[in-house]
Tab-separated table of C-alpha atoms in Angstrom:
chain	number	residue	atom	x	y	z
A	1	UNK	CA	9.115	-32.444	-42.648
A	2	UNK	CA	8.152	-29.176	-40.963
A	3	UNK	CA	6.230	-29.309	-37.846
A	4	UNK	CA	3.647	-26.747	-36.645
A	5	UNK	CA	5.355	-25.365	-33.578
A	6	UNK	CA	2.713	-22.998	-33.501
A	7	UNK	CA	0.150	-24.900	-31.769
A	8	UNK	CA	2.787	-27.328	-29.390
A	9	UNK	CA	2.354	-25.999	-26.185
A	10	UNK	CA	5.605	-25.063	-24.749
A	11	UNK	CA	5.638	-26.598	-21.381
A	12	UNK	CA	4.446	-30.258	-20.641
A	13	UNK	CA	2.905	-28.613	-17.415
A	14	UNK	CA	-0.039	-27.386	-17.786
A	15	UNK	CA	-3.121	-28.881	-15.359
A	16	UNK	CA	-0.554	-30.273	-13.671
A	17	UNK	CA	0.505	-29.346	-9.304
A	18	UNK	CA	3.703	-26.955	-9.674
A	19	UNK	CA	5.484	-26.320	-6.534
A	20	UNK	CA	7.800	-22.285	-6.445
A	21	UNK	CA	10.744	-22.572	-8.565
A	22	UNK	CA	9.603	-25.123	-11.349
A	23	UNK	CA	10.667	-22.980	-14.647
A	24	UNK	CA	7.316	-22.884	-16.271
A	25	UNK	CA	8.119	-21.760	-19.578
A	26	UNK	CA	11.555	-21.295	-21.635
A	27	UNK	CA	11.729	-17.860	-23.735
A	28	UNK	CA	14.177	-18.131	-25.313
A	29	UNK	CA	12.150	-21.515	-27.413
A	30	UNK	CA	9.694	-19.033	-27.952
A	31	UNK	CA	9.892	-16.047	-30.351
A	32	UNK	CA	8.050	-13.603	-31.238
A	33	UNK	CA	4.958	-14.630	-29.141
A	34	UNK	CA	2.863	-12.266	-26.499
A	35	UNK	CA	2.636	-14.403	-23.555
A	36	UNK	CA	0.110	-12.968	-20.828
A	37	UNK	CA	0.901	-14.182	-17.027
A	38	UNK	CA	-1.449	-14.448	-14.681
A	39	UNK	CA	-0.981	-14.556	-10.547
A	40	UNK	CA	1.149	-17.381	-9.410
A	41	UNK	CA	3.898	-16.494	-12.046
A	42	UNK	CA	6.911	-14.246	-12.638
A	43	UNK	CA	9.378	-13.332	-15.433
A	44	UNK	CA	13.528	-13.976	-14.572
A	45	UNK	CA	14.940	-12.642	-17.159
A	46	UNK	CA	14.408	-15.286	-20.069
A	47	UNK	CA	12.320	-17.879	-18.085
A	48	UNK	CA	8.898	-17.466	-16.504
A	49	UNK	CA	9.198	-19.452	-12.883
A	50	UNK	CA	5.964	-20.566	-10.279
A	51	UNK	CA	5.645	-18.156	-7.231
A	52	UNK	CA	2.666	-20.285	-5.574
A	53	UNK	CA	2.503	-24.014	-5.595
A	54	UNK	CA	-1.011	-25.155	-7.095
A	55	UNK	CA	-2.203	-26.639	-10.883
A	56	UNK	CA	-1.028	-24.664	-13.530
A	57	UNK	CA	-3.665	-23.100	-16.351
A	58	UNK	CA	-3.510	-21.953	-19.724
A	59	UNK	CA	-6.185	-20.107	-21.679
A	60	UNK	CA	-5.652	-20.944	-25.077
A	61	UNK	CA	-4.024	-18.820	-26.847
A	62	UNK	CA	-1.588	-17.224	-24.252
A	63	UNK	CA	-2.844	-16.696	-20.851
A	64	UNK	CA	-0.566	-18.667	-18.108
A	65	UNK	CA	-1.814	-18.803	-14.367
A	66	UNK	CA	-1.416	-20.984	-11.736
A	67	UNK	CA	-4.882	-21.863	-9.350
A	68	UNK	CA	-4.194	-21.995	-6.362
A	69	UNK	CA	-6.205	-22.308	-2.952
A	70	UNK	CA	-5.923	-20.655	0.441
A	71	UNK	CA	-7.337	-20.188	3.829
A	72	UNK	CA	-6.834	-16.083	3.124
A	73	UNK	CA	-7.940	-13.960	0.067
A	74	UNK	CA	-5.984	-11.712	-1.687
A	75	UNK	CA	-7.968	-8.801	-2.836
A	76	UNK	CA	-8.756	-8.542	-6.420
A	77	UNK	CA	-10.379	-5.664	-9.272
A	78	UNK	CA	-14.089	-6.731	-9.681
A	79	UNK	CA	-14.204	-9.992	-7.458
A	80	UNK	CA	-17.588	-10.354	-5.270
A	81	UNK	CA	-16.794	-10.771	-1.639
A	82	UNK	CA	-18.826	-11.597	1.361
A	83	UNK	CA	-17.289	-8.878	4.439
A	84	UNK	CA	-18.351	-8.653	7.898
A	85	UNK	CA	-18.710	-4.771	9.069
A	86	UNK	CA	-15.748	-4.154	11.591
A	87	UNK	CA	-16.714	-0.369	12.279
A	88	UNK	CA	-18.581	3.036	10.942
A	89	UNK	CA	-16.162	5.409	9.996
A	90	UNK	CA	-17.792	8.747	8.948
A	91	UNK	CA	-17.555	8.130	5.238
A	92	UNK	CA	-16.996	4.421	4.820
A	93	UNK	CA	-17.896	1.554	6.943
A	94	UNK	CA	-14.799	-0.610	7.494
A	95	UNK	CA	-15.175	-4.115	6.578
A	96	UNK	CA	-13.156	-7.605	6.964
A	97	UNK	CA	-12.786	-9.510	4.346
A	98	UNK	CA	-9.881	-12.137	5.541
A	99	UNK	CA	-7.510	-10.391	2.998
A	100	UNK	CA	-4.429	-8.550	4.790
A	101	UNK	CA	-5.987	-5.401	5.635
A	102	UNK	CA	-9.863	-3.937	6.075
A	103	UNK	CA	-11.350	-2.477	3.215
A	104	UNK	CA	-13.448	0.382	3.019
A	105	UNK	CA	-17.089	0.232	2.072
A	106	UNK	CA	-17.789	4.155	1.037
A	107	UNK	CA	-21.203	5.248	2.913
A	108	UNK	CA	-22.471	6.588	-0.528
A	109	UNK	CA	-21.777	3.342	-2.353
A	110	UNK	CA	-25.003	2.410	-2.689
A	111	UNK	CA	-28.060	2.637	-5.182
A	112	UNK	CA	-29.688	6.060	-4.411
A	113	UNK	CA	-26.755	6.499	-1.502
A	114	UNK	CA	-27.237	9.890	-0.279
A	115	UNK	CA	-26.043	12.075	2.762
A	116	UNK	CA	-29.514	11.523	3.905
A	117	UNK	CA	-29.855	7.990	3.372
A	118	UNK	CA	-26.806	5.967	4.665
A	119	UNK	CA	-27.864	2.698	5.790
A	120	UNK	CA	-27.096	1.558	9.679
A	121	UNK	CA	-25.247	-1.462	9.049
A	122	UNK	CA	-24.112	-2.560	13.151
A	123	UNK	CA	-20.971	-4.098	13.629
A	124	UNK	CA	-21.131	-7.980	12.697
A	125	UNK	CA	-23.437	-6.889	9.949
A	126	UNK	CA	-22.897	-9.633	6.579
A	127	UNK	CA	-22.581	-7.614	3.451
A	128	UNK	CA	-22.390	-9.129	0.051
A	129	UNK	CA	-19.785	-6.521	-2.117
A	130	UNK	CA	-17.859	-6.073	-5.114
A	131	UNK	CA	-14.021	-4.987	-4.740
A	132	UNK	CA	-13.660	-1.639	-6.833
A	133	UNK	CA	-9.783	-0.981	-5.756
A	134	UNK	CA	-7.389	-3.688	-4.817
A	135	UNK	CA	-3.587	-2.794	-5.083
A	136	UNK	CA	-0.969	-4.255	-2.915
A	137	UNK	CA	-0.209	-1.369	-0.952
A	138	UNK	CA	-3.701	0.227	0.282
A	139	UNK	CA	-6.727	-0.938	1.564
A	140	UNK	CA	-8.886	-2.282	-0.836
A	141	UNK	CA	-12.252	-0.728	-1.366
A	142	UNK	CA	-15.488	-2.546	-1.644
A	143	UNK	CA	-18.819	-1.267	-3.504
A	144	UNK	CA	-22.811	-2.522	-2.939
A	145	UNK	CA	-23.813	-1.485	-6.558
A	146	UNK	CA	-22.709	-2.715	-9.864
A	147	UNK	CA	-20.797	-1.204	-12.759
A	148	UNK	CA	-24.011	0.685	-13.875
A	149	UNK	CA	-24.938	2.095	-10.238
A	150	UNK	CA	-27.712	-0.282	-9.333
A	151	UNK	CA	-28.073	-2.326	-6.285
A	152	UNK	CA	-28.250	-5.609	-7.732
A	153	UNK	CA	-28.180	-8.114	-5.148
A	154	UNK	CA	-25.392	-6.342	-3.083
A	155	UNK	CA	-25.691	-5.392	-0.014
A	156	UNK	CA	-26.741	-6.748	3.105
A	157	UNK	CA	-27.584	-10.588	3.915
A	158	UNK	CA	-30.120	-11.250	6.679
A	159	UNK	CA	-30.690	-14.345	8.267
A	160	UNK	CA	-29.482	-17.959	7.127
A	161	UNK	CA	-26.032	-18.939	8.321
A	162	UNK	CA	-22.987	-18.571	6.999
A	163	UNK	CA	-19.250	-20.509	6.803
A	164	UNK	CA	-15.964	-20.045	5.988
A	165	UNK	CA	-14.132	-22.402	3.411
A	166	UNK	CA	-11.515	-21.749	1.367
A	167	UNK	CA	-10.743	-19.712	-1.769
A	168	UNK	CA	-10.563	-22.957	-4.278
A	169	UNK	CA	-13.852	-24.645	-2.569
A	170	UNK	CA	-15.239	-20.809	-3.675
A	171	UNK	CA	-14.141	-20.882	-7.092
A	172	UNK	CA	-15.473	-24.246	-7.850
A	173	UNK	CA	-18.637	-23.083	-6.077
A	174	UNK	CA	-19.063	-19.940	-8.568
A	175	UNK	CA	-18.005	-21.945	-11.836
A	176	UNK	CA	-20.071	-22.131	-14.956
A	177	UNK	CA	-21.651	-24.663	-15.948
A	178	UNK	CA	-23.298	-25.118	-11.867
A	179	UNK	CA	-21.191	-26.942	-9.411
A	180	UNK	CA	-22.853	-30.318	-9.358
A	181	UNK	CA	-23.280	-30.687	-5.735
A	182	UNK	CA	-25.189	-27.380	-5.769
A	183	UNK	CA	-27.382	-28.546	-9.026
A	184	UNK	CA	-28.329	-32.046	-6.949
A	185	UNK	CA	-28.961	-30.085	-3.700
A	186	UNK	CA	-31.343	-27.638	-6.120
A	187	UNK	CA	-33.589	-30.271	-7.418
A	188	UNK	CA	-34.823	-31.096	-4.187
A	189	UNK	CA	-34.385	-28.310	-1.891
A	190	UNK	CA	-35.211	-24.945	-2.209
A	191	UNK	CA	-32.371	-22.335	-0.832
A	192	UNK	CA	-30.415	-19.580	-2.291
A	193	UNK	CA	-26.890	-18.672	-1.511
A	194	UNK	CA	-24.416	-16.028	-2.174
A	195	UNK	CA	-20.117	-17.345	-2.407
A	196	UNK	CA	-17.915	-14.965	-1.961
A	197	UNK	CA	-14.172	-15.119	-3.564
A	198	UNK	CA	-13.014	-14.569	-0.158
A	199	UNK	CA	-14.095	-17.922	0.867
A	200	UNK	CA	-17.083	-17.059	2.855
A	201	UNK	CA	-20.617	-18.572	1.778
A	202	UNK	CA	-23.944	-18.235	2.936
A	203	UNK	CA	-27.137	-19.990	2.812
A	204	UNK	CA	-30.521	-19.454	3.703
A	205	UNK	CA	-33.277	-21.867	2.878
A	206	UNK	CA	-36.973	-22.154	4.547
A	207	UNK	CA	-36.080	-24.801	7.589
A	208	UNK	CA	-33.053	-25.009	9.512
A	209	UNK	CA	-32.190	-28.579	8.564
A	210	UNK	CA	-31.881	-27.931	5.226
A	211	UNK	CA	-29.479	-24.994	5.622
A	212	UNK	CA	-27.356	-27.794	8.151
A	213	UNK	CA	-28.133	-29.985	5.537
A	214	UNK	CA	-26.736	-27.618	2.176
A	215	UNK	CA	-23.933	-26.568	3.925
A	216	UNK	CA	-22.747	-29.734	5.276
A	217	UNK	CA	-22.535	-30.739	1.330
A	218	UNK	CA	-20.661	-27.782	0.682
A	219	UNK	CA	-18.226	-28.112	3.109
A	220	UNK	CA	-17.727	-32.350	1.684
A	221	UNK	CA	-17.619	-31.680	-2.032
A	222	UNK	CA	-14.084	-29.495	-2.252
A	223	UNK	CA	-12.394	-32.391	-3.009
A	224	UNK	CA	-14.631	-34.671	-5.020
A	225	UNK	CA	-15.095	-35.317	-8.633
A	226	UNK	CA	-18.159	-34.319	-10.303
A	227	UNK	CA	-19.863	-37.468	-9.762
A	228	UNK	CA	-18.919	-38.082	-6.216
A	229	UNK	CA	-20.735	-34.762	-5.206
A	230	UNK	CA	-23.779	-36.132	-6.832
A	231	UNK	CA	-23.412	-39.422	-4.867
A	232	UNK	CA	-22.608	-37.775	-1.969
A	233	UNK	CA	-25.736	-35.173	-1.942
A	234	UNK	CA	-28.258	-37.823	-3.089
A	235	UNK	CA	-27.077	-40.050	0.164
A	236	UNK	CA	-27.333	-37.085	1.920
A	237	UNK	CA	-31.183	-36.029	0.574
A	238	UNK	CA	-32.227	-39.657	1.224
A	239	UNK	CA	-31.529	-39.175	4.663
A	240	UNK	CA	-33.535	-36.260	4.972
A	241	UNK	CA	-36.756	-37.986	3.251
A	242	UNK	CA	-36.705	-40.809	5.633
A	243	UNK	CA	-36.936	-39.058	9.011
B	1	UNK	CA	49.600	28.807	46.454
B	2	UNK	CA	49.268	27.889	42.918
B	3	UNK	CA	47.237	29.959	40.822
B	4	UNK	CA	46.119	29.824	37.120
B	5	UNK	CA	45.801	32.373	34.615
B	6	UNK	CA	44.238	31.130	31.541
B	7	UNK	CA	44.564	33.432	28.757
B	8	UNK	CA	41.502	33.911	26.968
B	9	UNK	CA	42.594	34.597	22.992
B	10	UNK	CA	39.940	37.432	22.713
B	11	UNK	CA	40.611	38.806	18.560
B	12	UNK	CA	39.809	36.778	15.370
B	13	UNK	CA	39.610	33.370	15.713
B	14	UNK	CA	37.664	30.397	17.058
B	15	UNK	CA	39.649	28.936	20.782
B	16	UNK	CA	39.760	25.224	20.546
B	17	UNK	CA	38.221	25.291	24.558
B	18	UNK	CA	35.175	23.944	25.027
B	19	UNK	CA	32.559	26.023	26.920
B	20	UNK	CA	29.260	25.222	28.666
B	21	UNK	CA	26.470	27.233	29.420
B	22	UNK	CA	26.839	29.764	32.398
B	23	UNK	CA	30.605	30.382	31.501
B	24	UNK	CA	31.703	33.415	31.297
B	25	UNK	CA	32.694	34.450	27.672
B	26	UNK	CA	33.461	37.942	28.070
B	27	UNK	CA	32.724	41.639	29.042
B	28	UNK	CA	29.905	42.911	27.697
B	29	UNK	CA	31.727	46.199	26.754
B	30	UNK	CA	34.091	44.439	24.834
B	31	UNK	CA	31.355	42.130	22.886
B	32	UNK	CA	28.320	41.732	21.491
B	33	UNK	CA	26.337	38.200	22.220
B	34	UNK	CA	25.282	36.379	19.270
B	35	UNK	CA	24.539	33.385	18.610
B	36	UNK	CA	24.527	30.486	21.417
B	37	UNK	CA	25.580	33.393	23.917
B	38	UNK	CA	23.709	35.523	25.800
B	39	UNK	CA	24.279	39.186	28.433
B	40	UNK	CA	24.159	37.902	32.037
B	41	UNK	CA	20.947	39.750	33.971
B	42	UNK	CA	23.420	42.518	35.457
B	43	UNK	CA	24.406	43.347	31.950
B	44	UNK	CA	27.997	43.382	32.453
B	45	UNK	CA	28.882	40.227	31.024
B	46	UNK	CA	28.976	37.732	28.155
B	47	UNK	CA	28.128	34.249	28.969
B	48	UNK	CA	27.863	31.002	26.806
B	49	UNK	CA	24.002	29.485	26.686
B	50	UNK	CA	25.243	26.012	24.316
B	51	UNK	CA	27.840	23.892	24.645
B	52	UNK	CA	30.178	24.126	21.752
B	53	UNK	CA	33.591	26.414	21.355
B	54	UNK	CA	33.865	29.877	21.103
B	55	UNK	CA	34.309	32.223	17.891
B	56	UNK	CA	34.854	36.043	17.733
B	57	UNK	CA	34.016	37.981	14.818
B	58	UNK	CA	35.146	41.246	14.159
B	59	UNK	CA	32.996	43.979	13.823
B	60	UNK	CA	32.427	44.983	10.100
B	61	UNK	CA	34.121	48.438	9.733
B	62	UNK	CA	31.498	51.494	9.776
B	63	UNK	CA	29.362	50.518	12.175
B	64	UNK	CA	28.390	52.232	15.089
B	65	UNK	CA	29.359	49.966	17.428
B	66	UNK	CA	33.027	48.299	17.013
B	67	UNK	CA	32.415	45.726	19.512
B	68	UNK	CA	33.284	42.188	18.083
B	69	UNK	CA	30.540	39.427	18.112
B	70	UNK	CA	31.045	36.150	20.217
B	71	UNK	CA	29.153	33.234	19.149
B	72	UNK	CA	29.161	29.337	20.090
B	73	UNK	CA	29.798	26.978	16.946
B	74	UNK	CA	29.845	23.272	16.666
B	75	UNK	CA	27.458	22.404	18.745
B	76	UNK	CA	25.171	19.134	17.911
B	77	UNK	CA	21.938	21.247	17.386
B	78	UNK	CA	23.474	22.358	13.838
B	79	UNK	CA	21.703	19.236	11.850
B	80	UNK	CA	19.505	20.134	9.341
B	81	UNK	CA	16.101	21.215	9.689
B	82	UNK	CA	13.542	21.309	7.290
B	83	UNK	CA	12.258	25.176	6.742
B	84	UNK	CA	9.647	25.619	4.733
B	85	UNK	CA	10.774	26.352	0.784
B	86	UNK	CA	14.068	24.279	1.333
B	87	UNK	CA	13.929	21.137	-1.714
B	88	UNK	CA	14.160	17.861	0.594
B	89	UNK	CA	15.114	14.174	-0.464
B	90	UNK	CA	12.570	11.721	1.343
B	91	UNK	CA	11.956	8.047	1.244
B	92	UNK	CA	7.759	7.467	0.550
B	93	UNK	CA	6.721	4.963	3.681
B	94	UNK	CA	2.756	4.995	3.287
B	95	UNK	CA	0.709	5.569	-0.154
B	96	UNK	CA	-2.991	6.031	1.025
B	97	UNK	CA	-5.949	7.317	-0.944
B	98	UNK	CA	-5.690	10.976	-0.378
B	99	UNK	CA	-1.743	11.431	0.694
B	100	UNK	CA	1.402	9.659	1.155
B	101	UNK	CA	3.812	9.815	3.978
B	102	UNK	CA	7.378	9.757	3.428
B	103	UNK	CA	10.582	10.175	6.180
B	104	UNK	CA	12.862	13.441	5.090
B	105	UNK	CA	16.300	12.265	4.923
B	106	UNK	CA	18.208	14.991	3.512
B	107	UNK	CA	17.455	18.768	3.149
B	108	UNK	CA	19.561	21.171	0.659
B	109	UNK	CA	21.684	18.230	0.418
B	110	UNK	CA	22.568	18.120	3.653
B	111	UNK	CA	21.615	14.956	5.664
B	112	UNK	CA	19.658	15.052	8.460
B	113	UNK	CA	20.792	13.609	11.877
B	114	UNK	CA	17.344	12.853	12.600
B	115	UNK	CA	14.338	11.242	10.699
B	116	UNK	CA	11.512	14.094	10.022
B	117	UNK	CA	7.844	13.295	8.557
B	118	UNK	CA	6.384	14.659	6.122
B	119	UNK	CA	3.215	14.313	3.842
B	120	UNK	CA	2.366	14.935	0.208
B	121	UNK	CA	-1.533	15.433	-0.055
B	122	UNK	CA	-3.290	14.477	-3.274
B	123	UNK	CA	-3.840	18.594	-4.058
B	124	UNK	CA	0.185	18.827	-3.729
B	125	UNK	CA	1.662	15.448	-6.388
B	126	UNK	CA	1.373	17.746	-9.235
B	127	UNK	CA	0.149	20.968	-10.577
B	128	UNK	CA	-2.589	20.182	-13.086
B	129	UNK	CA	-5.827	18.105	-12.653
B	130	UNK	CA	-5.242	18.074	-9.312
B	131	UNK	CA	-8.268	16.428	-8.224
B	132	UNK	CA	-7.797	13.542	-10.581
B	133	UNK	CA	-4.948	12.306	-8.808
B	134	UNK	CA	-4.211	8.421	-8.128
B	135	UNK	CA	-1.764	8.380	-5.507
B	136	UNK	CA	-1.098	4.442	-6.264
B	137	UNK	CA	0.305	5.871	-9.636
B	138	UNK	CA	2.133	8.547	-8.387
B	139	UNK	CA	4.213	6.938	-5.351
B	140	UNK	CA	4.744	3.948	-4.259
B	141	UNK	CA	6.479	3.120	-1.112
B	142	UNK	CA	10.470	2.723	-0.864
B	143	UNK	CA	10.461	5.313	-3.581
B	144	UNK	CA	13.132	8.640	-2.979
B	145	UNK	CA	11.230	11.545	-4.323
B	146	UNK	CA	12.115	14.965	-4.228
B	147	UNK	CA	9.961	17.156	-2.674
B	148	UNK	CA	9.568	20.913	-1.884
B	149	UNK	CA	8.873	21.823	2.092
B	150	UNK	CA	5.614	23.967	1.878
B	151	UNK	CA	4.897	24.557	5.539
B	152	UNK	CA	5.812	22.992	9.080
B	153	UNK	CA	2.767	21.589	8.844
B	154	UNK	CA	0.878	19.527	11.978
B	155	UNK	CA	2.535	18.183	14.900
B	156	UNK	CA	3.301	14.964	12.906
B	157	UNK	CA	4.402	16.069	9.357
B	158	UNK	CA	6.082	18.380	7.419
B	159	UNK	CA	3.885	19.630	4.802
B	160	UNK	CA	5.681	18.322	1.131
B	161	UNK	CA	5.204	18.893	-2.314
B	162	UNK	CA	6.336	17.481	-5.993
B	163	UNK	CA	4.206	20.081	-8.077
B	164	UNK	CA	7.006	20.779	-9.977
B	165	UNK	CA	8.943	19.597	-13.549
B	166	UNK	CA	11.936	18.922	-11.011
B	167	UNK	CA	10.098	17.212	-8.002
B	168	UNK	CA	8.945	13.979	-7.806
B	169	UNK	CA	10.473	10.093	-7.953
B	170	UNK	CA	14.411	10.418	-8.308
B	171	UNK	CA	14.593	6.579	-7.528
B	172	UNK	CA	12.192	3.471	-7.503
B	173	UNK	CA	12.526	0.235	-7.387
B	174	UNK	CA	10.344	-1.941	-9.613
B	175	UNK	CA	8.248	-5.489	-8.593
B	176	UNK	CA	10.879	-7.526	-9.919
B	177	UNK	CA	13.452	-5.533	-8.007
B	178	UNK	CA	15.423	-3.878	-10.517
B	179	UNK	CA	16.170	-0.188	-10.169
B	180	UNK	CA	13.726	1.444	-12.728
B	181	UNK	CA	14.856	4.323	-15.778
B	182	UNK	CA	12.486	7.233	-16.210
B	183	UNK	CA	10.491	7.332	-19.490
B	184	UNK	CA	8.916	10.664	-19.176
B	185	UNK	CA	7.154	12.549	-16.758
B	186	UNK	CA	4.414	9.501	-15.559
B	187	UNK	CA	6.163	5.958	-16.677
B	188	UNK	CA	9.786	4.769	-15.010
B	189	UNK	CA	10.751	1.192	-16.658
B	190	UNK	CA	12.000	-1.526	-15.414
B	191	UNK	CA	15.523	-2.937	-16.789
B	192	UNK	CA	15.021	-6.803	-15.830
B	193	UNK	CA	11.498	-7.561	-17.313
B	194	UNK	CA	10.657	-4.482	-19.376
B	195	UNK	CA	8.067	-3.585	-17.433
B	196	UNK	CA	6.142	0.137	-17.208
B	197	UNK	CA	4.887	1.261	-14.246
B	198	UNK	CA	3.140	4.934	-13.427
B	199	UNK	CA	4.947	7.528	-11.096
B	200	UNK	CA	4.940	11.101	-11.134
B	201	UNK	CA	8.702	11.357	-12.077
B	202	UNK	CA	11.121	14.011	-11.172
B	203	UNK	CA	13.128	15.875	-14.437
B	204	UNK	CA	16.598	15.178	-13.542
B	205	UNK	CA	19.072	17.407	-15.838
């Protein structure tokens, strides 16, 4: 009786917490099969062991990674970050974005950017920004425009308010299908936000109580199910219809 | 009274006294003052300006002048010192986007007795497409590269450059720590995990 190792997993592990130093995975049970690790995950020789303690992932058919969640971000390629302006340099504005150093916001990385044109951002300034350049060793460099050049909702966020959480809370915030806390909040209240990876969020909405009101469900629903952060934002939208 | 004659071995060799500046090394009809010696201001004699000992040299037969040449050797100030066109060995400290800073250890495989700077600009990693360059694949830091001194530079750094078939990473250490083996001239690999990663590497015969 032959069994189909093809489609066993290889480790009994996956969505489950690993702590550094579980051995993940065991080579040399596996042969001649491309594995692809994520962050969270190293190669020893012939076994692959957890750097960072969170719930381990795989992408069918061979993409390891363990999720894990922080107070600080580490800067990625192509993640969307919300950065606070620190200072103008003369050609890039230098921006905080609670990763280990300040990136660099080039002053002609904008749609249209010109010499001419450079925008006056003061410092304290909220700018929504996609990360371009993030290696380990220099600072990482932010852009306001997409791939194509255009502006596309990047750049600077005026008014609302805006909080810090961390880096899991933002994940689950920017998942597909919507978050459910942010899909109950929606059919009642009208406010748009912008999450960034970095764990920052903002809101803005037409009153102030019901930018108190969306980020106070926010900050609740990290560690809820699905159906508690429905619960928990109707309770929380009743309130608001009886005063 | 006790008096003391010290005989001064004036032909050939190097004495095994010490001298300090301000001593008196000789007559200044007898010698010539090179190096680490100087003529005293009433230009009668030859005094010692380091500290070190003393060494005569003869002078070299049909010259004018057969007065032998004092000089001071040994003294501390003999460590090396970059010049510019002298091949250096340097550790990389800092990669940034347009250079990457690196602390000259030895130079003309001598060691140093005391750490220089120096910087590789983006124009100077290589010789072709210069403007092109990614300095995050051409250094990384901990790397020993070997680098050519182009000029004394700024008050903080020597001036350094690696656009050359023979200059560039000698050594590097990979992520997973293992010490990596040059590919060719961009990719060193590392032994543990078989993994590539980009420098500009130096061609080692």
């Amino acid at each position: 009786m032959d069994v189909d190792t093809r489609n066993m997993t290889p480790t009994n592990l996956i969505d489950k917490i690993v702590v550094p130093g579980d051995v993940v995975l065991d080579l040399t049970k596996m042969e001649n099969q491309t594995i692809k690790l994520g962050s969270g995950l190293r190669q020893d020789c012939d076994c692959i062991s957890v750097l960072q303690a969170g719930k381990l992932r795989l992408s069918k058919p061979n993409k390891y990674w363990v999720e894990s969640s922080q107070k600080r971000y580490v800067p990625s390629l192509e993640d969307t970050v919300l950065g606070i302006v620190v200072e103008h340099r003369s050609d890039n504005f230098l921006v905080d974005i609670k990763a280990p150093n300040l990136a660099f916001l080039p002053v002609l990385a904008f749609e249209g950017g010109t010499r001419r044109n450079i925008p006056k951002f003061e410092t304290g300034t909220l700018i929504y920004a996609r990360v371009v350049k993030a290696n380990g060793i220099m600072n990482p460099e932010l852009s306001c425009t997409d791939a194509s050049g255009k502006a596309a909702e990047f750049g600077q966020l005026k008014n609302g308010y805006m909080f810090e959480t961390s880096t899991g809370l933002a994940r689950m915030l920017l998942s597909s299908p919507t978050c459910p806390v942010l899909e109950a909040l929606g059919k009642k209240i009208s406010f748009e936000t912008a999450v960034g990876f970095n764990g920052r969020v903002w809101v803005n909405a037409s009153s102030p109580d019901d930018v108190i009101l969306v980020s106070n469900a926010i900050m609740r629903s990290e560690f809820l199910s699905g159906t508690q952060q429905r619960i928990m934002a109707e309770k929380l939208l009743q309130r608001l219809e009886k005063v | 009274m006790v008096g003391m004659v010290i005989e001064r071995d004036s032909v050939g060799e190097e004495g095994d006294d010490v001298v300090t500046p301000g001593e008196f090394l000789g007559e200044a009809t007898e010698f010539i003052a090179g190096k680490g010696a100087y003529v005293s201001p009433n230009g009668r004699s030859v005094r010692a300006c380091l500290t070190g000992r003393r060494k005569v040299t003869a002078a070299p037969p049909g010259s004018h002048d057969n007065r032998s040449t004092i000089e001071i050797v040994g003294h501390k100030a003999h460590g090396a010192v970059p010049q510019p066109g002298s091949i250096v060995i340097a550790r990389v400290t800092k990669v940034m986007a347009r250079n990457a800073s690196a602390d000259i250890m030895c130079v003309d495989s001598k060691a140093v007795k005391e750490k220089f700077s120096g910087i590789i600009r983006q124009q100077d990693v290589r010789a072709t497409e210069i403007d092109k360059v990614d300095m995050y694949q051409s250094f990384r830091p901990g790397d020993i590269v070997r680098a050519l001194v182009l000029s004394l530079g700024d008050a903080r750094a020597y001036y350094l450059s690696t656009a050359k078939n023979e200059l560039g990473v000698v050594s590097a250490q990979s992520i997973s720590g293992g010490t990596m083996v040059p590919i060719s001239w961009t990719e060193m690999q590392c032994p543990l995990t078989g993994q590539i990663e980009q420098r500009k590497v130096a061609k080692v015969d």
